[in-house]
Amino acid sequence: MSGCEPTGQASERQRAGWRWGVGARAPTVLTVASGPLTTERRTTRQIQVGSVAVGGGAPISVQSMTITKTADVEGTLAQIYALAGAGCDIVRCTCNEAAAAEGLAQIVPRSPVPIIADIHHQYRMALAAMEAGVQGLRLNPGNIRKPDQIKAVASEARDRNVPIRIGVNGGSLDPALYEKHGGLTAEAMVESAQQELAYFAEVDFDLVKISVKASNVPLMVEAYRQLAEVTDVPLHLGVTEAGPPPAGLVKGTAGIATLLLEGIGDTIRFSLTADPIEEARAGRQLLEALGLRERKNVDLIACPSCGRAEIDVYDVANRAMEAFGERQLPLQVAVMGCVVNGPGEAREADLGIAAGNKRGHLFVKGRNVAVVPESEMVESLVEWAEFIAEHGADAAIARVDTALAEREAAKDRSALLASQGDDANHADEKIVEIRKTVS
Ligand code: SF4
């Protein structure tokens, strides 16, 4: 198993002097577990969505959307709290009818995060949502197309200081643009956003962010790239209707991560056909994996398992994931199948455990610190992680006799090598057979 290589080099587009939208770019050096990730973020204006700043160098925020009826105040609040606990910074709720707007009036004051109202076809719902006190709106230019209605909403938002996301969606593009561009194209989506911006400008409203989502990843990536060239408005990234995991996660990650690594994007949402908590987790984990947000929860790594494994690595890793749950322990924790290679391969992890001879060998920053019965591996990991999060790795190492733990690990390592030999995966035997077959 090899570690990740640091990605500190400029992309082809950067080397080619590709123009990064409007305005200058400030290099940002971010530190991730495997090393520094250097990227230049596109400089955007900053807007404020309630307490969360978006754009202008603010941390990239994670968004998701409730799937309850907004009129169900308690049910919706329960979901908002769960989303916030999973790392969501901003939550969107549908505002499709008067009862939903009334629900928002009760939800907004009790929500732990800013609430954005998603407006469908009725511009009056946007006015009602602002009356309810929402911190932001999302308008789909393909759904509300009458200029006087768009300008009425923007004027009210201007007076109330409420930002609006222009949420262009490939599936509901204005038919006139569809026809003009001969179908759904990146140019058509960008033009839709620009038309809406022009209506907003007519009433002197500029508290805006934009999304140009499509379910087709290359199309979505191209639309955002084009948009980034013509405006400094903060961008909300997402692949719409990505579908259920794992395919939905792959599509969302492909589109969002590609753009983030080009410095494009100020806030993100995974659109999954799944519990919205999965969306929030995925968003948070993606930003942490790219070094764009501080780690909040455990980053669990595990070996892929092989013939040398002394435990069911999948089972222990899954149980560990479950045990760490939403505990806010910003550590990298490793689950390794054997003590022969595990501690060495995961020496960069803050904490890890490797199996050997029916025992679990705990190691901190590659140093063996304790031996526990196999049945207590997960429990011990959690206990040590909590100690390290509170006191640091050095204090954890200092509280034990590492020489004793290393002797025990060496004993089990030798026993395993003696019983399995150097070639636990029987590769040498297979090679002999292959040679016989092809000779
Ligand atoms: S079981 Fe051991 S050798 Fe096999 S992948 Fe895991 S750590 Fe590596």
XYZ file of C-alpha atoms and ligand atoms in Angstrom:
447
model
C 0.000 0.000 0.000
C 1.559 3.295 -0.904
C 0.896 6.679 0.636
C -0.509 9.618 -1.304
C 1.895 11.870 -3.131
C 1.841 15.589 -2.331
C 0.195 17.559 -5.101
C 2.115 20.798 -5.003
C 2.460 21.378 -8.734
C 0.537 23.722 -10.976
C -1.965 22.178 -13.371
C -1.565 22.310 -17.143
C -4.162 25.069 -17.284
C -2.228 27.102 -14.706
C 1.086 26.537 -16.481
C -0.546 27.579 -19.742
C -1.567 30.843 -18.104
C -5.272 30.038 -18.316
C -7.292 33.073 -17.296
C -8.902 32.491 -13.940
C -12.038 34.538 -14.260
C -12.247 38.147 -13.274
C -9.661 39.565 -10.913
C -6.381 38.396 -9.477
C -5.674 35.150 -7.722
C -4.047 34.724 -4.408
C -2.048 31.516 -3.884
C -3.320 29.480 -1.001
C -1.151 26.794 0.567
C -3.203 24.244 2.404
C -1.860 21.463 4.508
C -3.297 17.990 4.159
C -2.215 14.778 5.846
C -0.058 13.740 2.915
C 1.593 17.107 2.404
C 0.950 20.578 1.109
C -1.706 21.103 -1.548
C -1.071 24.342 -3.377
C -3.814 25.901 -5.376
C -4.815 29.355 -6.473
C -8.381 30.177 -5.649
C -10.354 32.378 -7.957
C -10.947 35.739 -6.323
C -14.636 36.353 -5.834
C -16.794 38.912 -4.121
C -17.992 37.997 -0.702
C -21.615 37.757 0.297
C -23.074 36.912 3.661
C -25.642 34.137 4.022
C -26.723 34.809 7.586
C -23.663 34.042 9.718
C -21.821 32.249 6.884
C -19.580 34.208 4.524
C -19.450 32.869 0.960
C -16.711 33.838 -1.488
C -13.920 36.347 -1.077
C -11.561 33.871 0.571
C -14.089 32.551 3.121
C -13.861 28.799 3.888
C -15.737 26.808 1.250
C -19.099 25.980 2.779
C -21.148 22.788 2.612
C -24.838 22.882 1.757
C -27.645 20.369 1.673
C -31.408 20.365 1.495
C -34.116 19.000 3.758
C -36.514 16.420 2.325
C -39.298 16.948 4.858
C -42.399 19.033 4.211
C -41.330 22.486 5.365
C -44.726 22.901 7.038
C -43.646 20.067 9.371
C -41.668 22.384 11.632
C -40.399 19.842 14.167
C -39.509 17.227 11.558
C -37.679 19.786 9.432
C -35.784 21.196 12.415
C -34.714 17.685 13.448
C -33.281 17.178 9.973
C -31.578 20.585 9.989
C -29.896 19.774 13.316
C -28.756 16.401 11.985
C -27.366 18.080 8.864
C -25.528 20.680 10.926
C -24.082 17.880 13.068
C -22.826 16.141 9.925
C -20.924 19.239 8.804
C -23.504 21.218 6.828
C -23.007 25.003 7.009
C -26.143 26.157 5.181
C -29.445 24.293 4.722
C -32.037 24.825 2.001
C -35.726 24.114 2.527
C -38.402 24.075 -0.108
C -40.877 26.956 -0.056
C -43.483 25.759 -2.503
C -46.705 26.806 -0.753
C -48.033 29.188 1.876
C -47.852 26.521 4.599
C -44.133 26.074 3.848
C -43.505 29.812 4.210
C -45.367 29.765 7.515
C -43.223 26.830 8.609
C -40.093 28.798 7.722
C -41.190 31.610 10.032
C -40.937 29.122 12.904
C -37.898 27.214 11.637
C -35.524 30.108 10.909
C -35.288 31.485 14.479
C -34.599 27.984 15.877
C -32.156 26.780 13.244
C -28.469 26.351 14.133
C -27.443 27.280 10.553
C -28.666 29.810 7.964
C -31.740 28.764 5.991
C -32.214 29.283 2.269
C -35.673 29.029 0.726
C -35.889 27.159 -2.547
C -38.428 28.882 -4.791
C -40.027 26.953 -7.581
C -42.483 28.676 -9.918
C -44.263 31.257 -7.791
C -42.387 34.474 -7.215
C -44.789 35.308 -4.379
C -43.280 32.414 -2.425
C -39.951 34.255 -2.560
C -41.581 37.330 -1.031
C -43.276 35.171 1.605
C -39.989 33.408 2.459
C -38.263 36.748 2.980
C -41.137 37.780 5.211
C -40.479 34.558 7.164
C -36.905 35.735 7.757
C -34.844 33.360 5.586
C -31.166 34.230 5.159
C -31.130 33.454 1.439
C -33.174 32.491 -1.608
C -32.600 30.211 -4.530
C -34.322 31.152 -7.781
C -34.314 29.014 -10.895
C -34.281 31.331 -13.945
C -35.845 28.536 -15.978
C -38.908 28.515 -13.727
C -39.590 32.204 -12.982
C -39.135 33.972 -16.301
C -41.219 37.156 -16.141
C -38.818 40.112 -15.805
C -41.201 42.143 -13.611
C -41.502 39.236 -11.161
C -37.736 38.655 -11.071
C -37.139 42.340 -10.443
C -39.827 42.480 -7.741
C -38.056 39.685 -5.845
C -34.609 41.248 -6.334
C -35.841 44.649 -5.139
C -37.260 43.124 -1.988
C -34.057 41.114 -1.429
C -32.017 44.299 -1.900
C -34.090 46.150 0.706
C -33.844 43.258 3.154
C -30.176 42.470 2.427
C -31.034 38.867 1.516
C -28.701 37.147 -0.985
C -30.062 35.145 -3.910
C -28.551 32.169 -5.674
C -29.235 32.134 -9.375
C -29.679 28.389 -9.663
C -29.498 27.449 -13.332
C -30.374 23.800 -13.855
C -29.691 21.952 -17.079
C -32.965 20.057 -16.776
C -35.134 23.158 -16.549
C -33.377 25.620 -18.832
C -35.470 28.382 -20.410
C -36.756 26.779 -23.673
C -35.826 29.934 -25.616
C -32.163 29.459 -24.665
C -32.373 25.762 -25.396
C -33.564 26.601 -28.890
C -31.080 29.430 -29.432
C -28.085 27.217 -28.547
C -29.404 24.099 -30.257
C -29.794 22.149 -27.022
C -28.360 22.090 -23.541
C -24.877 23.589 -23.714
C -22.482 25.267 -21.304
C -23.003 28.524 -23.232
C -26.779 28.308 -22.794
C -26.493 27.813 -19.038
C -24.028 30.682 -18.679
C -26.283 32.952 -20.741
C -29.226 32.066 -18.511
C -27.249 33.154 -15.435
C -26.123 36.347 -17.150
C -29.691 37.250 -18.139
C -30.773 36.932 -14.532
C -27.793 38.990 -13.358
C -28.811 41.724 -15.804
C -32.342 41.842 -14.379
C -30.865 42.092 -10.885
C -28.531 44.888 -11.986
C -31.522 46.876 -13.254
C -32.748 47.163 -9.665
C -29.246 47.590 -8.261
C -29.102 44.187 -6.581
C -25.806 42.286 -6.425
C -25.913 39.986 -3.391
C -25.638 36.994 -5.656
C -24.091 33.578 -6.038
C -24.585 31.372 -9.066
C -24.813 27.692 -9.890
C -24.937 26.114 -13.360
C -25.677 22.497 -12.528
C -26.138 19.629 -14.920
C -26.273 15.880 -14.402
C -23.629 15.460 -17.095
C -20.249 15.987 -15.413
C -18.159 17.287 -18.356
C -20.969 19.708 -19.282
C -21.258 20.998 -15.743
C -17.480 21.437 -15.439
C -17.347 23.365 -18.696
C -20.269 25.617 -17.728
C -18.596 26.577 -14.443
C -15.266 27.196 -16.184
C -16.942 29.530 -18.662
C -18.855 31.279 -15.916
C -15.676 31.798 -13.893
C -14.219 33.636 -16.862
C -16.962 36.228 -17.061
C -17.942 37.038 -13.494
C -16.463 37.398 -10.018
C -19.725 36.328 -8.374
C -19.182 33.459 -5.883
C -20.072 30.069 -7.331
C -22.115 27.252 -5.791
C -20.920 23.926 -7.231
C -22.919 20.786 -7.750
C -23.772 17.949 -10.118
C -27.542 17.858 -10.164
C -29.587 14.641 -9.995
C -26.400 12.641 -9.527
C -28.444 9.656 -8.324
C -27.943 7.182 -5.495
C -24.506 6.338 -4.030
C -22.004 5.101 -4.980
C -22.491 6.362 -8.570
C -23.968 9.643 -7.323
C -21.010 10.206 -5.037
C -18.573 9.473 -7.840
C -20.298 11.908 -10.217
C -20.578 14.626 -7.584
C -16.947 14.216 -6.564
C -15.735 14.165 -10.154
C -17.422 17.462 -10.987
C -16.942 19.327 -7.727
C -13.358 18.229 -7.022
C -12.225 18.968 -10.580
C -13.389 22.557 -10.238
C -12.157 23.023 -6.678
C -8.689 21.904 -7.729
C -8.769 24.562 -10.431
C -9.524 27.159 -7.761
C -13.193 27.488 -8.794
C -16.010 27.244 -6.259
C -17.055 28.925 -3.037
C -19.783 26.640 -1.696
C -20.780 23.087 -2.633
C -23.637 20.631 -2.526
C -23.749 16.926 -3.345
C -27.176 16.051 -4.800
C -27.722 12.430 -3.866
C -30.743 10.197 -3.990
C -30.119 9.303 -0.366
C -30.555 10.570 3.161
C -29.414 14.230 3.036
C -27.045 13.497 5.914
C -25.007 11.568 3.327
C -24.816 14.722 1.223
C -23.523 16.778 4.131
C -20.958 14.123 5.092
C -19.754 13.795 1.525
C -19.379 17.559 1.147
C -17.463 17.885 4.354
C -15.264 14.867 3.656
C -14.425 16.102 0.172
C -13.310 19.498 1.457
C -11.259 17.869 4.219
C -9.685 15.408 1.793
C -8.619 18.297 -0.458
C -7.258 20.226 2.515
C -9.813 22.996 1.927
C -11.409 22.731 5.363
C -9.997 21.843 8.736
C -10.556 18.213 9.666
C -13.532 17.951 11.990
C -14.139 14.220 12.350
C -11.971 11.153 12.208
C -10.407 10.374 8.838
C -10.430 6.586 8.937
C -7.941 4.856 6.709
C -7.589 1.085 6.434
C -5.440 -1.341 4.526
C -7.138 -3.196 1.657
C -6.475 -6.533 3.442
C -4.624 -9.460 1.916
C -3.546 -12.992 2.660
C -1.601 -11.797 5.675
C -4.597 -10.226 7.421
C -5.177 -11.472 10.943
C -8.648 -9.966 11.231
C -11.617 -9.173 9.047
C -10.354 -5.690 8.140
C -13.662 -4.638 6.528
C -15.602 -5.537 9.640
C -13.235 -3.824 12.083
C -12.972 -0.715 9.877
C -16.765 -0.488 9.580
C -17.246 -0.958 13.303
C -14.628 1.713 13.961
C -16.387 4.110 11.540
C -19.616 3.519 13.384
C -18.012 3.958 16.809
C -16.409 7.259 15.821
C -19.688 8.387 14.229
C -20.058 12.148 14.512
C -17.524 12.457 17.383
C -15.532 15.544 16.619
C -12.041 14.046 16.765
C -9.885 15.656 14.056
C -7.471 12.743 13.699
C -6.378 10.259 11.081
C -6.945 6.750 12.426
C -5.677 3.568 10.725
C -7.035 0.021 10.858
C -4.427 -2.413 9.547
C -4.830 -6.119 8.989
C -1.482 -7.297 10.299
C 1.319 -6.219 12.573
C 3.935 -7.276 10.000
C 3.354 -4.292 7.697
C 0.560 -2.295 9.326
C 2.405 0.028 11.733
C 5.024 0.896 9.127
C 2.565 1.533 6.308
C 0.369 3.716 8.489
C 3.140 5.520 10.336
C 1.797 8.924 9.218
C -1.542 8.321 10.925
C -2.136 9.936 14.311
C -3.277 6.610 15.692
C -3.681 3.097 14.409
C -4.187 -0.505 15.292
C -2.772 -3.620 13.646
C -3.795 -7.213 14.296
C -1.428 -10.004 15.213
C -1.700 -13.270 17.077
C -5.247 -12.555 18.342
C -4.128 -9.214 19.710
C -4.415 -5.600 18.614
C -1.234 -3.532 18.531
C -1.929 0.141 19.007
C 0.479 2.657 17.595
C 0.629 6.460 17.788
C 2.515 8.279 15.026
C 4.133 4.940 14.141
C 5.258 4.190 17.730
C 3.862 1.067 19.370
C 2.101 2.061 22.561
C -0.132 -0.793 23.752
C -1.395 -4.316 23.156
C -5.088 -5.138 23.626
C -7.211 -8.264 23.130
C -8.573 -8.533 19.576
C -12.126 -8.178 20.888
C -11.298 -4.729 22.311
C -9.638 -3.214 19.250
C -12.397 -0.776 18.346
C -13.092 0.254 21.913
C -9.384 0.927 22.507
C -9.076 2.970 19.329
C -11.874 5.270 20.445
C -10.392 5.635 23.930
C -6.919 6.493 22.586
C -8.337 8.845 19.966
C -10.192 10.779 22.628
C -7.011 11.038 24.713
C -4.940 12.245 21.745
C -7.574 14.776 20.703
C -7.493 16.228 24.190
C -3.820 15.951 25.153
C -1.887 15.427 21.923
C 0.130 12.527 20.479
C 3.275 13.232 22.505
C 1.359 13.006 25.779
C -0.187 9.730 24.616
C 3.231 8.261 23.844
C 4.675 9.556 27.115
C 2.062 7.804 29.257
C 3.169 4.263 28.331
C 6.225 2.032 28.075
C 6.709 2.041 24.293
C 9.673 -0.367 24.566
C 7.405 -3.004 26.097
C 4.735 -2.475 23.419
C 7.389 -2.696 20.681
C 8.772 -5.957 22.134
C 5.266 -7.481 22.112
C 4.683 -6.292 18.533
C 8.056 -7.725 17.455
C 7.132 -11.054 19.060
C 3.824 -11.259 17.190
C 5.441 -10.060 13.970
C 8.021 -12.851 14.191
C 5.343 -15.424 15.014
C 3.339 -14.372 11.972
C 6.350 -14.446 9.687
C 7.261 -17.876 11.039
C 3.784 -19.254 10.395
C 3.081 -17.502 7.067
C 6.559 -16.923 5.710
C 7.544 -13.868 3.710
C 5.008 -14.598 0.994
C 1.664 -14.668 2.764
C -0.192 -13.974 -0.465
C 1.415 -17.005 -2.127
C 2.539 -14.826 -5.010
C 5.707 -16.885 -5.567
C 3.687 -20.111 -5.877
C 1.311 -18.404 -8.320
C 4.213 -17.134 -10.403
C 5.617 -20.669 -10.653
C 2.196 -21.882 -11.869
C 1.910 -18.994 -14.368
C 5.325 -19.789 -15.770
C 4.329 -23.445 -16.166
C 1.145 -22.366 -17.971
C 2.828 -20.053 -20.442
C 6.005 -22.068 -21.077
S -2.993 -7.349 6.018
Fe -0.964 -6.471 6.424
S 0.215 -6.812 4.553
Fe -1.942 -7.155 4.058
S -2.657 -5.191 3.261
Fe -3.110 -5.212 5.452
S -1.322 -4.283 6.449
Fe -0.734 -4.765 4.368
